Structure formats: C-alpha cells, structure tokens
mmCIF file of C-alpha atoms and ligand atoms in Angstrom:
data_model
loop_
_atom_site.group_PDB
_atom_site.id
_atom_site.type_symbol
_atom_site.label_atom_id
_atom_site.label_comp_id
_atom_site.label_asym_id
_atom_site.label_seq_id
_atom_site.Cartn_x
_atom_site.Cartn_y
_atom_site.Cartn_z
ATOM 1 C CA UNK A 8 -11.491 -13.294 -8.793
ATOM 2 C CA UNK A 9 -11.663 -17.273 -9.149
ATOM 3 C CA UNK A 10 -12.754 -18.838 -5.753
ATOM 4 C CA UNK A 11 -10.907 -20.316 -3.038
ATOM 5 C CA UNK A 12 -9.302 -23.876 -3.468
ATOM 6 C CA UNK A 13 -8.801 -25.536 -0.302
ATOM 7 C CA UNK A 14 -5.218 -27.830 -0.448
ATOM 8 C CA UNK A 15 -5.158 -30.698 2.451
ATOM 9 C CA UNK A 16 -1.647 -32.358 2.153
ATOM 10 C CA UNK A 17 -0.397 -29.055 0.194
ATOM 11 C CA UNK A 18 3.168 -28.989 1.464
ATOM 12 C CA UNK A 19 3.612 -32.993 0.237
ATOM 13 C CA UNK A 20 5.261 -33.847 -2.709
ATOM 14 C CA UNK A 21 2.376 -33.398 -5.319
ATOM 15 C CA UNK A 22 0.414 -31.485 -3.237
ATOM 16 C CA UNK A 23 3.502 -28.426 -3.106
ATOM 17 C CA UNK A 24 3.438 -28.709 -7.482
ATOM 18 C CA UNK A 25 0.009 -28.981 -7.559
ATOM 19 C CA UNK A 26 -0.446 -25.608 -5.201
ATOM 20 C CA UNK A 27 2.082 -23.544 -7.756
ATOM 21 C CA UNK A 28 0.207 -24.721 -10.622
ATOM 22 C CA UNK A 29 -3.379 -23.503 -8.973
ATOM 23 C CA UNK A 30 -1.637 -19.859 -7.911
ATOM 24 C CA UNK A 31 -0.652 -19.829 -11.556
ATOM 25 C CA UNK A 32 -4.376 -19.724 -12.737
ATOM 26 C CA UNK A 33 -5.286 -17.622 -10.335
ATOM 27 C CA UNK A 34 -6.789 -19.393 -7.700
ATOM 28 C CA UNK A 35 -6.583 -18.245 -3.954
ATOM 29 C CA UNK A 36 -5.273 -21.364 -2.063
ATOM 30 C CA UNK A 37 -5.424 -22.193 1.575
ATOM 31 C CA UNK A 38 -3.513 -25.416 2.643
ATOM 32 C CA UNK A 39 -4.369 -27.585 5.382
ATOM 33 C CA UNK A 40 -1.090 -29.910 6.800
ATOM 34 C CA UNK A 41 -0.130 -31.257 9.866
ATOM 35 C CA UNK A 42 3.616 -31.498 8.352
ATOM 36 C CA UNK A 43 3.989 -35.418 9.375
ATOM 37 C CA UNK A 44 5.794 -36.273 5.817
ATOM 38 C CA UNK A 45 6.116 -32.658 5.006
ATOM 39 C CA UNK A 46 8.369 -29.384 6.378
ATOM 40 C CA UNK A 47 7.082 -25.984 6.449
ATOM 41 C CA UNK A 48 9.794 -24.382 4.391
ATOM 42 C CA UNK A 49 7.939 -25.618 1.543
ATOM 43 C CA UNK A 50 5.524 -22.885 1.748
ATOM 44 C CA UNK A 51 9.180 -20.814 0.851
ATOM 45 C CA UNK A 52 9.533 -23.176 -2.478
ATOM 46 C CA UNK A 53 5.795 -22.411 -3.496
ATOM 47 C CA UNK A 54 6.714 -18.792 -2.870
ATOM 48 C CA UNK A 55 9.704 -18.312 -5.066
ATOM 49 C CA UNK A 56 8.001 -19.937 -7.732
ATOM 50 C CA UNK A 57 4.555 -18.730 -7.675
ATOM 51 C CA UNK A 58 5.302 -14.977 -6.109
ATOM 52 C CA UNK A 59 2.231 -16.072 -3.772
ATOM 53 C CA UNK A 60 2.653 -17.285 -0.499
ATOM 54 C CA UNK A 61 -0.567 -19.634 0.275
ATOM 55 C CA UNK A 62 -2.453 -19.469 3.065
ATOM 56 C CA UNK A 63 -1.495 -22.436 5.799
ATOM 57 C CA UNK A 64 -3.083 -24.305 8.460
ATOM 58 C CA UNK A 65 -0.998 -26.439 10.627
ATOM 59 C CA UNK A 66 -4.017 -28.869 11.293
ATOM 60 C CA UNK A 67 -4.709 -32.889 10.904
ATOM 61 C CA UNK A 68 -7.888 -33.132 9.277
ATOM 62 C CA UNK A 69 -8.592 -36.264 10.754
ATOM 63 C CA UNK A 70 -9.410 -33.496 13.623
ATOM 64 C CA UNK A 71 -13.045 -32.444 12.237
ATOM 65 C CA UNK A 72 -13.549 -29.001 14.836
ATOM 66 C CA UNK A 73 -9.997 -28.346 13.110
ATOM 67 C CA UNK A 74 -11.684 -28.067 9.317
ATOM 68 C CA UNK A 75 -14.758 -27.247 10.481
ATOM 69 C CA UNK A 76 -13.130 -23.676 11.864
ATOM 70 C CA UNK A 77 -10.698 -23.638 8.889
ATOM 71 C CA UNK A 78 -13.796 -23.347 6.754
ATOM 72 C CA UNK A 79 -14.931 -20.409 9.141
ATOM 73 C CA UNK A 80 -11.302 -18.894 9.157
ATOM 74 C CA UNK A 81 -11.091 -18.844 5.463
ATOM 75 C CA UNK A 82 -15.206 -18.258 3.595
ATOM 76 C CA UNK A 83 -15.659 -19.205 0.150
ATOM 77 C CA UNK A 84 -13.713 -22.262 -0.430
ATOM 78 C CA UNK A 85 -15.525 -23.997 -3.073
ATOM 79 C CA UNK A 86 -12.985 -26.770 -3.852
ATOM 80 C CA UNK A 87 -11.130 -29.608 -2.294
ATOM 81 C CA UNK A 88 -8.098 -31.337 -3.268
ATOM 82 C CA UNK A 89 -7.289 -34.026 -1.315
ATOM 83 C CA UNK A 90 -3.496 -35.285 -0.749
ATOM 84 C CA UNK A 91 -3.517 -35.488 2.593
ATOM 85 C CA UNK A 92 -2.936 -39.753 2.889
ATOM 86 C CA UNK A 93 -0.076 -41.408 4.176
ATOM 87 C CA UNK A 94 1.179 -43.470 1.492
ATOM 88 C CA UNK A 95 4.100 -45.730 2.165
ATOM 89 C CA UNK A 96 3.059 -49.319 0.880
ATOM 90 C CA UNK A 97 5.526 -51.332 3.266
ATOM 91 C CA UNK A 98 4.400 -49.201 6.316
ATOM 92 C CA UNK A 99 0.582 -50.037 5.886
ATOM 93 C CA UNK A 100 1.437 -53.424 5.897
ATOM 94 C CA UNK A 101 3.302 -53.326 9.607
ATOM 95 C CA UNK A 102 0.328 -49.991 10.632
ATOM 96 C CA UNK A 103 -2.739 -50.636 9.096
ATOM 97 C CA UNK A 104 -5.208 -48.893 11.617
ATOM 98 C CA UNK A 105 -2.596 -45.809 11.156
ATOM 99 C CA UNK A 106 -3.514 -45.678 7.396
ATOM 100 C CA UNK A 107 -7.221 -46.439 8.008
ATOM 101 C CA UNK A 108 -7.932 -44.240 10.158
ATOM 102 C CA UNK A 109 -5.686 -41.339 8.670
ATOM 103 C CA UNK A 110 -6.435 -41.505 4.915
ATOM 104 C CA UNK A 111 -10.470 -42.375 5.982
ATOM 105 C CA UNK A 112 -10.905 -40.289 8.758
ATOM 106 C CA UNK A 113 -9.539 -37.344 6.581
ATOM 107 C CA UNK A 114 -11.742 -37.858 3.563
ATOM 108 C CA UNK A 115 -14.971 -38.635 5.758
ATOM 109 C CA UNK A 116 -14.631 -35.472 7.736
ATOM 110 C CA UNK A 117 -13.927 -33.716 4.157
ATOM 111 C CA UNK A 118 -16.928 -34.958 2.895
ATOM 112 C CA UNK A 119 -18.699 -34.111 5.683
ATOM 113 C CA UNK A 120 -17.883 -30.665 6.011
ATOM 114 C CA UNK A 121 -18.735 -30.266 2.154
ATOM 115 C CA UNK A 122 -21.977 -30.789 2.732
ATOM 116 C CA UNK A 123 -22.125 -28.238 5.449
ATOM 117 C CA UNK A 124 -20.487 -25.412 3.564
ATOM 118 C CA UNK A 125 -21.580 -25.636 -0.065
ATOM 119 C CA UNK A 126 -18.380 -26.759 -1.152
ATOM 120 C CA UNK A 127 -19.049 -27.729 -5.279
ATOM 121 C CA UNK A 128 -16.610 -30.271 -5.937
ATOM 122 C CA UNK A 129 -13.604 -32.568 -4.363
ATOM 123 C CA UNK A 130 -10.204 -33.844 -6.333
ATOM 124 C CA UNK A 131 -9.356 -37.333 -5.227
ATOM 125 C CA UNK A 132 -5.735 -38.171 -5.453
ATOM 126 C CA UNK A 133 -6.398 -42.483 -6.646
ATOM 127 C CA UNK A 134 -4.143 -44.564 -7.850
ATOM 128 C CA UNK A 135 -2.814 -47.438 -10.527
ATOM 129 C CA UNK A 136 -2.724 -49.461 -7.874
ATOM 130 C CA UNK A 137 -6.170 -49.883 -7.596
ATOM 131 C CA UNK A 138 -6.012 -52.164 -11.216
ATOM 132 C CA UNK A 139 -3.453 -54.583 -8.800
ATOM 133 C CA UNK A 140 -1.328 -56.913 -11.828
ATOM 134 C CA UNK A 141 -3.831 -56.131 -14.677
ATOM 135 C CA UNK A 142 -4.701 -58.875 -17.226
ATOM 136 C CA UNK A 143 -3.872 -56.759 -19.990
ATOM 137 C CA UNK A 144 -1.700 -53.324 -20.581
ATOM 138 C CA UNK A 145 -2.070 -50.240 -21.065
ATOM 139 C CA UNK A 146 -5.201 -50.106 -18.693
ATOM 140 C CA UNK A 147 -8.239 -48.138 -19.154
ATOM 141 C CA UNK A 148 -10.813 -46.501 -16.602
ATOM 142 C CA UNK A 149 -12.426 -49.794 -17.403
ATOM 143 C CA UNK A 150 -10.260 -52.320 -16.602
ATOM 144 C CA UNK A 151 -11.005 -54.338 -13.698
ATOM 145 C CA UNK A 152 -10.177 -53.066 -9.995
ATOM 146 C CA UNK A 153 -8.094 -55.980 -8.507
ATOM 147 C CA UNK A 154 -8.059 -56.717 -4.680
ATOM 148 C CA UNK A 155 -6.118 -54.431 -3.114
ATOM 149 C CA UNK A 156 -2.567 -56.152 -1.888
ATOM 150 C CA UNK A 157 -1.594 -54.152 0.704
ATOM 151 C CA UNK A 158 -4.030 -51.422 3.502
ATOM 152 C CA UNK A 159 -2.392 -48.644 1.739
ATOM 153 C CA UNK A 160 -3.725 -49.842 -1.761
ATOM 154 C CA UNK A 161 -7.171 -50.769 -0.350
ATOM 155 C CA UNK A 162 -7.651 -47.212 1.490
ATOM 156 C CA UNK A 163 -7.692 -45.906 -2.401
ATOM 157 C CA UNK A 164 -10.203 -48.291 -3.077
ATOM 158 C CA UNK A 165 -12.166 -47.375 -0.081
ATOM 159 C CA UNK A 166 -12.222 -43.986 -0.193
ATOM 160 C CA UNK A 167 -13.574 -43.957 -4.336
ATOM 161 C CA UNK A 168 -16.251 -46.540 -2.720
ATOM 162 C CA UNK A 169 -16.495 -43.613 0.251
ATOM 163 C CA UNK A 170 -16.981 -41.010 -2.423
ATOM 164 C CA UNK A 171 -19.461 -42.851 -4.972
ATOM 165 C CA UNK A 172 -21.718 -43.585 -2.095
ATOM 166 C CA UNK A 173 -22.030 -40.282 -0.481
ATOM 167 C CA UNK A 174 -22.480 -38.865 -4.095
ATOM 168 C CA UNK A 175 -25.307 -41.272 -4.965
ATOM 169 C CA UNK A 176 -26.581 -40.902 -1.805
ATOM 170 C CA UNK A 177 -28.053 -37.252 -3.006
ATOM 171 C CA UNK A 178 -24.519 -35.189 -1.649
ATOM 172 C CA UNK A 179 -24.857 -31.668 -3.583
ATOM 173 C CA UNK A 180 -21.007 -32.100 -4.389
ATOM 174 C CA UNK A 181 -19.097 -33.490 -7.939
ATOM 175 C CA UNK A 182 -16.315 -35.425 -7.211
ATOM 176 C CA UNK A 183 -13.114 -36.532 -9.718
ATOM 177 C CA UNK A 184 -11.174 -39.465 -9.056
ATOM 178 C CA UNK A 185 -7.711 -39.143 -10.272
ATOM 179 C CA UNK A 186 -6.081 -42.289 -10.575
ATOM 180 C CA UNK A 187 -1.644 -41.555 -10.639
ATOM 181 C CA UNK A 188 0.771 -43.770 -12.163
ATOM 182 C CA UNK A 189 4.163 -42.993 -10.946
ATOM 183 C CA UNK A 190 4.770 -39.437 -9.788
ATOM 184 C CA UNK A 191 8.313 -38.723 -10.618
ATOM 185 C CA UNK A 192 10.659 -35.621 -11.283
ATOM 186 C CA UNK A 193 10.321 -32.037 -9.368
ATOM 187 C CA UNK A 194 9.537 -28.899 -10.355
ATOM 188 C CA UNK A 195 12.358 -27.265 -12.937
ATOM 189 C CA UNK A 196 13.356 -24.028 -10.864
ATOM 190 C CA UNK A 197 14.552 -27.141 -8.080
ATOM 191 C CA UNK A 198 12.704 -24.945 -5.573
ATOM 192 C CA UNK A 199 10.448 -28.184 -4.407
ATOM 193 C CA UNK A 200 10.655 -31.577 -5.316
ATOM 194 C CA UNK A 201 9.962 -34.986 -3.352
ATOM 195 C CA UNK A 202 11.456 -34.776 0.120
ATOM 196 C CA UNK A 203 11.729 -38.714 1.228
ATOM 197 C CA UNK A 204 11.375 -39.382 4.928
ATOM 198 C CA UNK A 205 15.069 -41.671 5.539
ATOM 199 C CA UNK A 206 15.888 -44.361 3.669
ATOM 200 C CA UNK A 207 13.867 -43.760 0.612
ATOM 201 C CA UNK A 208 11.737 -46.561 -0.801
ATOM 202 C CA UNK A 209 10.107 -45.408 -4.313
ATOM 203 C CA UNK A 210 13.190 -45.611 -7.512
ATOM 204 C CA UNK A 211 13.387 -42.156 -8.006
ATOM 205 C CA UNK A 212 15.120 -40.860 -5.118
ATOM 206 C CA UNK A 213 16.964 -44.067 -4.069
ATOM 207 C CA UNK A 214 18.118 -43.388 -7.511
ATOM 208 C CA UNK A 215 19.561 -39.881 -7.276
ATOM 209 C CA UNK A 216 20.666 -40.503 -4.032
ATOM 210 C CA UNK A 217 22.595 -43.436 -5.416
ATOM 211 C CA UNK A 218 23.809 -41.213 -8.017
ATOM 212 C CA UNK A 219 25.021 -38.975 -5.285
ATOM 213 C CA UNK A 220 26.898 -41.585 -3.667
ATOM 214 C CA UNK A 221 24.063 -41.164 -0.532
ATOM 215 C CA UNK A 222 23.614 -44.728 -0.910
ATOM 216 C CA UNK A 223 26.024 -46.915 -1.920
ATOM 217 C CA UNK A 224 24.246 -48.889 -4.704
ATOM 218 C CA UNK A 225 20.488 -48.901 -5.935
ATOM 219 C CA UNK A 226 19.380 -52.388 -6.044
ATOM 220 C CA UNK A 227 17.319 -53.493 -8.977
ATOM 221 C CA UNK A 228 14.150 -55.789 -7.566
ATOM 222 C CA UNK A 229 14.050 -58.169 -10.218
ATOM 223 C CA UNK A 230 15.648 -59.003 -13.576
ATOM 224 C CA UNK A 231 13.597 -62.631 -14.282
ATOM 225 C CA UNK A 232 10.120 -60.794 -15.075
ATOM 226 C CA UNK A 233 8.472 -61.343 -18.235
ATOM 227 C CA UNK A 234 9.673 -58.129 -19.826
ATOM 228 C CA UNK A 235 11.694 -56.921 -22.272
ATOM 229 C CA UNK A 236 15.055 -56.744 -19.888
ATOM 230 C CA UNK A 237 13.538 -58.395 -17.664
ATOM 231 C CA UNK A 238 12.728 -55.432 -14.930
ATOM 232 C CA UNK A 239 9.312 -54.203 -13.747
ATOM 233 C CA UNK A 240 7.717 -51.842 -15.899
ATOM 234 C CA UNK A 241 5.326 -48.842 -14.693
ATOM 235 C CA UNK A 242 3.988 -45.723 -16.190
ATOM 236 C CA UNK A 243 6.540 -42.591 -14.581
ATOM 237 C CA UNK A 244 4.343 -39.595 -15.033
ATOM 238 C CA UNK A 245 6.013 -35.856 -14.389
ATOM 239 C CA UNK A 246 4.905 -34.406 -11.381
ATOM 240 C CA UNK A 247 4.312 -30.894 -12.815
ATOM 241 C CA UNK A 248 2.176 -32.406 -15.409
ATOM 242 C CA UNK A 249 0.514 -34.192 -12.790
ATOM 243 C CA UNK A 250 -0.326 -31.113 -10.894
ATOM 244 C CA UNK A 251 -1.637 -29.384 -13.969
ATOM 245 C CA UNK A 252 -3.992 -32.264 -14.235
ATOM 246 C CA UNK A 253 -5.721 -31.267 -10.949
ATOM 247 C CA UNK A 254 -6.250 -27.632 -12.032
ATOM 248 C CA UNK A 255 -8.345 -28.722 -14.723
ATOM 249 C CA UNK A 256 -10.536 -31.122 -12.865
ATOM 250 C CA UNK A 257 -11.053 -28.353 -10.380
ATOM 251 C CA UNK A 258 -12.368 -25.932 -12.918
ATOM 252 C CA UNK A 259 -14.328 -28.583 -14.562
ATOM 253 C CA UNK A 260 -16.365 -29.107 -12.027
ATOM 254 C CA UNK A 261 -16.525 -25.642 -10.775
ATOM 255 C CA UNK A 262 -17.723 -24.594 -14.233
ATOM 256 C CA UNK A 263 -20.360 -27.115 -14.277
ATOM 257 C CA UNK A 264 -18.497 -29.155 -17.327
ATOM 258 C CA UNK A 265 -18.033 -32.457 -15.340
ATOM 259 C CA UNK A 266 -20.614 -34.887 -17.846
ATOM 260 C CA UNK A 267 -21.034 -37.059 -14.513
ATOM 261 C CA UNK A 268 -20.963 -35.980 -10.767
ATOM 262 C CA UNK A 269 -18.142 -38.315 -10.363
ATOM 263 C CA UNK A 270 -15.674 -38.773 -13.041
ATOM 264 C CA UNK A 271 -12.574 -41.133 -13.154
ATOM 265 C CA UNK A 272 -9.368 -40.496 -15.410
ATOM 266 C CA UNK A 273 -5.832 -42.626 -15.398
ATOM 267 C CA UNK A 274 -3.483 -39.445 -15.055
ATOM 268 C CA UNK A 275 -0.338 -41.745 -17.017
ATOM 269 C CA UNK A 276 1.532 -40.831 -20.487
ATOM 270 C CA UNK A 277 0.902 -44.266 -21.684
ATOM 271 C CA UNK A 278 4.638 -45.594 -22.000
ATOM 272 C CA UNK A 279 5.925 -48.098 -20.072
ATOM 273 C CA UNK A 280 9.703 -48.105 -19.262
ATOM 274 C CA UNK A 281 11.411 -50.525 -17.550
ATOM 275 C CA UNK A 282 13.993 -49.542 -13.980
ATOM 276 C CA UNK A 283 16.719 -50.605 -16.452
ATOM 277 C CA UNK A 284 15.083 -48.262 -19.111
ATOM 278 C CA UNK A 285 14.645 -45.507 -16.118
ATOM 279 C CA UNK A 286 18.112 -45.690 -15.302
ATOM 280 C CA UNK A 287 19.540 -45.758 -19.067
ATOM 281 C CA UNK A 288 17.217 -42.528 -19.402
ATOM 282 C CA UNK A 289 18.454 -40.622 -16.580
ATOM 283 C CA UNK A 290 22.375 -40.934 -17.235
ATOM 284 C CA UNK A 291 21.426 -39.697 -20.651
ATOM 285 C CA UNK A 292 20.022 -36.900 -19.324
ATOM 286 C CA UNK A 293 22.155 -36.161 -16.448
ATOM 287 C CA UNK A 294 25.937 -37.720 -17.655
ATOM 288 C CA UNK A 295 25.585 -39.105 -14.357
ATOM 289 C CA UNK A 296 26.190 -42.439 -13.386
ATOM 290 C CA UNK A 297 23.690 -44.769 -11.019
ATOM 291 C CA UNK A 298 25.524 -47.568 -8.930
ATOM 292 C CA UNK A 299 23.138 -50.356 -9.153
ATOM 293 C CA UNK A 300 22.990 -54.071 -8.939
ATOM 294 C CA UNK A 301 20.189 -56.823 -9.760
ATOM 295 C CA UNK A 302 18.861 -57.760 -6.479
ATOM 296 C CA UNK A 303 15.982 -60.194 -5.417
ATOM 297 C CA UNK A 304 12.280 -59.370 -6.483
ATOM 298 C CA UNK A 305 10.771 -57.285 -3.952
ATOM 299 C CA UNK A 306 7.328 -58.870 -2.301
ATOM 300 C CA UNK A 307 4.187 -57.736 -3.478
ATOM 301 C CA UNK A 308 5.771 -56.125 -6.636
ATOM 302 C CA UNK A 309 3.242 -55.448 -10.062
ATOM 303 C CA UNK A 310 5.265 -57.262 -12.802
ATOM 304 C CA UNK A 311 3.948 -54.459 -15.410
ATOM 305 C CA UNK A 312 0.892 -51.650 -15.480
ATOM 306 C CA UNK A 313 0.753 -48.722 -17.641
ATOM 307 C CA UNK A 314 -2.139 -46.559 -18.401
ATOM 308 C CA UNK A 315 -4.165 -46.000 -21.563
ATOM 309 C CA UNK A 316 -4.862 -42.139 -21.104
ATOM 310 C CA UNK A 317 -7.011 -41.140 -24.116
ATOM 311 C CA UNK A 318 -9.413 -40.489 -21.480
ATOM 312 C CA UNK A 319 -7.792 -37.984 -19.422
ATOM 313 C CA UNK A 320 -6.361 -36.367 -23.161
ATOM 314 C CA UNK A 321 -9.723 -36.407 -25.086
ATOM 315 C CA UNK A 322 -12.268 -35.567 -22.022
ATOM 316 C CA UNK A 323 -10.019 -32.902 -20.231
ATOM 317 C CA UNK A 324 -7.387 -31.890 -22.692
ATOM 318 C CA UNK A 325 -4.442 -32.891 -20.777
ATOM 319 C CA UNK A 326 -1.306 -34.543 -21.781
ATOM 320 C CA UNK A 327 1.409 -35.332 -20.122
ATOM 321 C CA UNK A 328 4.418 -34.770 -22.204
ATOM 322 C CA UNK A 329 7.644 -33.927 -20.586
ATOM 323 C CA UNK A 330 10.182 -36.202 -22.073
ATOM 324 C CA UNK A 331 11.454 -38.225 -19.332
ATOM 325 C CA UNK A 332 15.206 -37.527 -19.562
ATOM 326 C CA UNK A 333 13.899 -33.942 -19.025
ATOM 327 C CA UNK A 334 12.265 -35.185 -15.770
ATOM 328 C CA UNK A 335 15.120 -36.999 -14.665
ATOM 329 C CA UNK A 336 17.250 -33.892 -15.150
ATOM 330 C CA UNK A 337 14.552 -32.023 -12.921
ATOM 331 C CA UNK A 338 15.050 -34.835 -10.465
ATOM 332 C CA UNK A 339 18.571 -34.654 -10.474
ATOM 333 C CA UNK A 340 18.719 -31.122 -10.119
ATOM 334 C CA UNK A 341 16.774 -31.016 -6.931
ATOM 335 C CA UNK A 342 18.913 -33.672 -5.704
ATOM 336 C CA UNK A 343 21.781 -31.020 -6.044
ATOM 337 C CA UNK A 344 19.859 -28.750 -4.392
ATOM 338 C CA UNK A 345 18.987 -31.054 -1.546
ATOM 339 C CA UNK A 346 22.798 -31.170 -1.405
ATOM 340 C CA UNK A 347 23.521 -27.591 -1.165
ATOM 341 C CA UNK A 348 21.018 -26.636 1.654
ATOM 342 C CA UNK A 349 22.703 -29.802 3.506
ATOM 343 C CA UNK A 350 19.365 -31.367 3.582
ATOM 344 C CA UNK A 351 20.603 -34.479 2.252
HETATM 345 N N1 UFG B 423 12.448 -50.367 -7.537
HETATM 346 C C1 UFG B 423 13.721 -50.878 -7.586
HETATM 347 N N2 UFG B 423 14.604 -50.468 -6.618
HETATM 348 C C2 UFG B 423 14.264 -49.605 -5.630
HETATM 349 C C3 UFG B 423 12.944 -49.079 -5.602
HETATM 350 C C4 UFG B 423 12.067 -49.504 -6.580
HETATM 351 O O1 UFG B 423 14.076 -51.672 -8.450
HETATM 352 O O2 UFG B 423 15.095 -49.299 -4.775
HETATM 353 C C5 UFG B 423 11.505 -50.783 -8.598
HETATM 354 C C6 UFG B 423 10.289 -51.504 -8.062
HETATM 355 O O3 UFG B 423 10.544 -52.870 -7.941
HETATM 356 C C7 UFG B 423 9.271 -51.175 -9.139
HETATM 357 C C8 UFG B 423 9.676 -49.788 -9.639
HETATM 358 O O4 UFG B 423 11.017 -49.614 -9.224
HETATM 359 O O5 UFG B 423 9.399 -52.070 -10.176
HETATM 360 C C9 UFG B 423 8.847 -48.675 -9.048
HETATM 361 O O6 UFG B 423 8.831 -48.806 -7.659
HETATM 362 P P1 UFG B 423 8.295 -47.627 -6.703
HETATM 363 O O7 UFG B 423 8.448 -48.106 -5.300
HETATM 364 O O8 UFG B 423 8.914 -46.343 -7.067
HETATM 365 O O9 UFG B 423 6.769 -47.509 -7.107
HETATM 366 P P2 UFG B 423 5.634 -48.611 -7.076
HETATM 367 O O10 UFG B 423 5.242 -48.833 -8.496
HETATM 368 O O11 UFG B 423 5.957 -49.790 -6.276
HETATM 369 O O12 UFG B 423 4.547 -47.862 -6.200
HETATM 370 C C10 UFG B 423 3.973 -46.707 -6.682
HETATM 371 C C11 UFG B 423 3.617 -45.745 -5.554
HETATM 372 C C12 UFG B 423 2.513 -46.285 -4.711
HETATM 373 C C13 UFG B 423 1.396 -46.778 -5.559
HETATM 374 C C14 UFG B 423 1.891 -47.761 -6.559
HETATM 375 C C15 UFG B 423 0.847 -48.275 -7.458
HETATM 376 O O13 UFG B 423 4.748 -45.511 -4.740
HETATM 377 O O14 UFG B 423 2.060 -45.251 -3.881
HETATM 378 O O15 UFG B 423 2.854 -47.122 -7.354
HETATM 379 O O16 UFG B 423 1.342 -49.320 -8.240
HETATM 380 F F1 UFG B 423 0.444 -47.377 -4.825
#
C-alpha cells in the first residue's frame, strides 16, 4: 500500500490530471479545495477515469485549524502537492494582497503543518515565469531568475525563496520545485480539462472557444516581435505529461532518491512554437478553423522563453512527448464536451 498523497488545489486544472495520474500508481489521494476556480463535479471526471473517487475536503488552506484537522481526519499523508494558487497574471496586478496572501498564506501554513506531522516531502507547482524575458533560449535551471513583472509572477519567486529557507533552516522535509512552461491540452477521455472562469485569458481556450464560434475572433497580441512570424513564442507542454511529472518527484523523494533536499527541474519539451505556429497546429489536427486577427501587443508580454529540459529527462526520466496536434485534438475535444453538458 503506497502512502497517502495529500492534493491542495486537486479539482484545478493540473491539479484534476495530476490526481488521475497519482490513483494510477497507486497512491491514496485526499484533496484539499475551497472550489474558488474549481467545481466539484470534477471529483466525477477523476472518477470515470481513474475508477477511484479521491477523498475531498472543501477547505481554504489559507485556514491553518482547517489542515491542521485534515491531517487528523486523514493519518499518514506523507506528501504534498501544492496547486492551490490563484494564478491569473492580469488579476494580481489590479489584487495583489489577494494573491499574497492566498498563494503565501497557503504554502506557509503547508509548511508549517509538515513539520508537525512528519510529512517527507512537498511538490511545488513554479513557473517559466520566474526566468522573466531570458537573455538567451532554451533556458536551463541555471539561467538567471529575472524580477518578477507582475504579484502573480513574484509569489512563485517567493514561495521557492519560502521553501529554500525553511529547508536550510534544518526543516526534516525535501522539497521539488517544478518550474511549468505552458500547460495546455486535457486529458484524452475529455472527462476533465481546463475549465476557464469567463472570458478566458490564456490562448488555449480563447482558442477553442473561438473555434467554437464562443468568441467571435481570437486576437493575436503581436505580429512585430523578433521571431520567425513574428508572434510570441513559449514552450506548450501537455498537461497529462505534466501531471506525470509530479508522480515522479513525489516518489523520488519518498524513496529517498532526491540527490538534494530541494531540487529544481524546467517541466517544458524544449520546442518553441509560435501562436501562429499553435494555431496552424491545431487546424491540422482538428480540420477546424480559428477566427483570428493580429491585434496590438499585449502589456507585459515575454517576447520568447522555452525550456532546455535535459534536466527533468536525464535526472527523473521524464519526457514530455505528446505531439502537439495530438494535444490540440485533446483540447478540442473537451471543448465539445464543454458544449454538450451546456457548460459552455
Ligand atoms: N495570446 C494571444 N491571444 C490571446 C491569449 C494569448 O495571442 O487571446 C498569446 C500571448 O500573447 C502569448 C501566448 O499567447 O504570446 C501565450 O499566452 P498565455 O496567456 O496563454 O500564457 P502566458 O505565456 O502569458 O502565461 C503563462 C501562464 C502564466 C505563467 C506564464 C509564464 O498563464 O501562469 O505563462 O510565462 F506565469
């Protein structure tokens, strides 16, 4: 019987694949959510795939007494992933005590309780964004971490600060640092997939909503970069490969194979494709055709960042390797599906 895995944030987007792929390998999973970006029925989802219905715990764990008794409701949980973090860019800018204290709060009180309850080891969900406009691409675990350009961004870099200190100050724990590139896709049975909250702001769903004729057009930010065709470039990384990423960093560190007590890996494939290249790819996948125009840059925009992951695929094995029209056809299909359950 493999241990308990606690999940905060498991009914979110990669938190939801991530659980599946965890049930998979036979870990017992308890999620902690307080469903403010998230709906319950995705506990339904991670049922049809996975045959297992988690455990759930409609808590905020910004409310310590909340995961303090969740770690006496549910003994043994000797790892932590950690997706619970609001993450809308634009929205830290206009709330930026909401992100703060939400995406701080929650890993503090994780820590914390770690301590207490001889939890071994904590998944960090990072990001790219931490390298800001890098100097040179594709970017390595190395490459220099920029000043963060927006709360959001600088609650990642925070919280690895958070977690290197409270490791080196003599915390019992191991902790890996994942840093994503762009989560894209859903998982292929369409069962869960990236719900967006209105009008959605990341390409991928204004995309197939576009598609869908949702929205009228999908507005390219930029054509005048220094690119290839001229549009931003960024790393799109499949979100079931991205969950199967955290599955081994659990078990590395629960089998005592982490080489450091905190370890840092770019979770990317190491191609860069352009939103003209993204769109090209996904009505060659689909057939489908995306309404777009080129519209004005949008502020605060990286001009290019991919990631160099020989890290990720020598150290833990793990490549991602989903072809991306194969990810756009998983995104598209859960777009139908959306459609058919009149969710959107
Ligand atoms: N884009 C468009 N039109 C849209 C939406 C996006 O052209 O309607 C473009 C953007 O300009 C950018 C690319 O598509 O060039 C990707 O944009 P996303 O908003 O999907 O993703 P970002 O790269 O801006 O942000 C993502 C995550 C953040 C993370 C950041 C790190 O959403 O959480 O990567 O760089 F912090």
């Amino acid at each position: 019987m493999k241990p308990r895995i606690l999940v905060t944030g498991g009914t979110g987007y990669i938190g939801s694949h991530t659980v599946v792929e965890l049930q998979k390998a036979g870990y017992p999973v308890v999620i902690i959510d307080n469903l403010s970006n998230s709906n319950v029925k995705v506990l339904d989802g991670i049922e049809r795939i996975s045959g297992i219905r988690p455990d759930f715990v409609e808590a905020d764990c910004t409310d310590i007494a909340a995961v303090r008794k969740l770690f006496n409701d549910y003994p043994g949980i000797k790892g932590i992933i950690n997706f619970a973090a609001s993450k809308a860019v634009g929205e830290s800018m206009q709330k930026p005590l909401l992100y703060y204290r939400n995406n701080l709060n929650t890993l503090m009180n994780l820590l914390e309780v770690m301590g207490e309850k001889e939890v071994e080891g904590i998944v960090f969900s990072s990001s790219c964004t931490v390298y800001g406009e890098p100097d040179v691409n594709p970017v390595t675990e190395e490459s220099p971490i920029k000043k963060a350009t927006s709360p959001y961004g600088n609650t990642k870099q925070i919280s690895e600060e958070i977690i290197t200190d409270v490791i080196n100050s003599g915390a019992p724990f191991k902790s890996i640092l994942l840093r994503y590139f762009n989560p894209v896709g859903a998982h292929p049975s369409a069962e869960i997939g990236e719900l967006p909250n209105g009008v959605p702001q990341n390409l991928v769903p204004y995309l197939t909503q576009a598609a869908m004729g949702i929205r009228k057009e999908l507005s390219v930010f930029g054509d005048d970069y220094n690119t290839p065709d001229g549009s931003c470039i960024r790393d799109y990384i499949d979100v079931v490969d991205l969950a199967k990423a955290h599955v081994i960093a659990i078990e590395r560190m629960l089998d005592n194979k982490s080489e450091e007590q905190i370890e840092v890996f770019n979770l990317g494939t190491g191609n860069g494709v352009s939103v003209l290249g993204l769109i090209n790819a996904f009505e060659k996948a689909t057939g489908v055709k995306v309404p777009h125009k080129i519209a004005p840059r949008r502020a605060g925009d990286i001009e290019k960042v991919w990631a160099n992951p020989a890290r990720a695929n020598n150290v833990l094995g793990w490549v991602a390797d989903t072809p991306i029209e194969e990810t756009m056809r998983n995104a598209w299909a859960w777009q139908m599906k959306l459609r058919e359950r009149g969710i959107m």
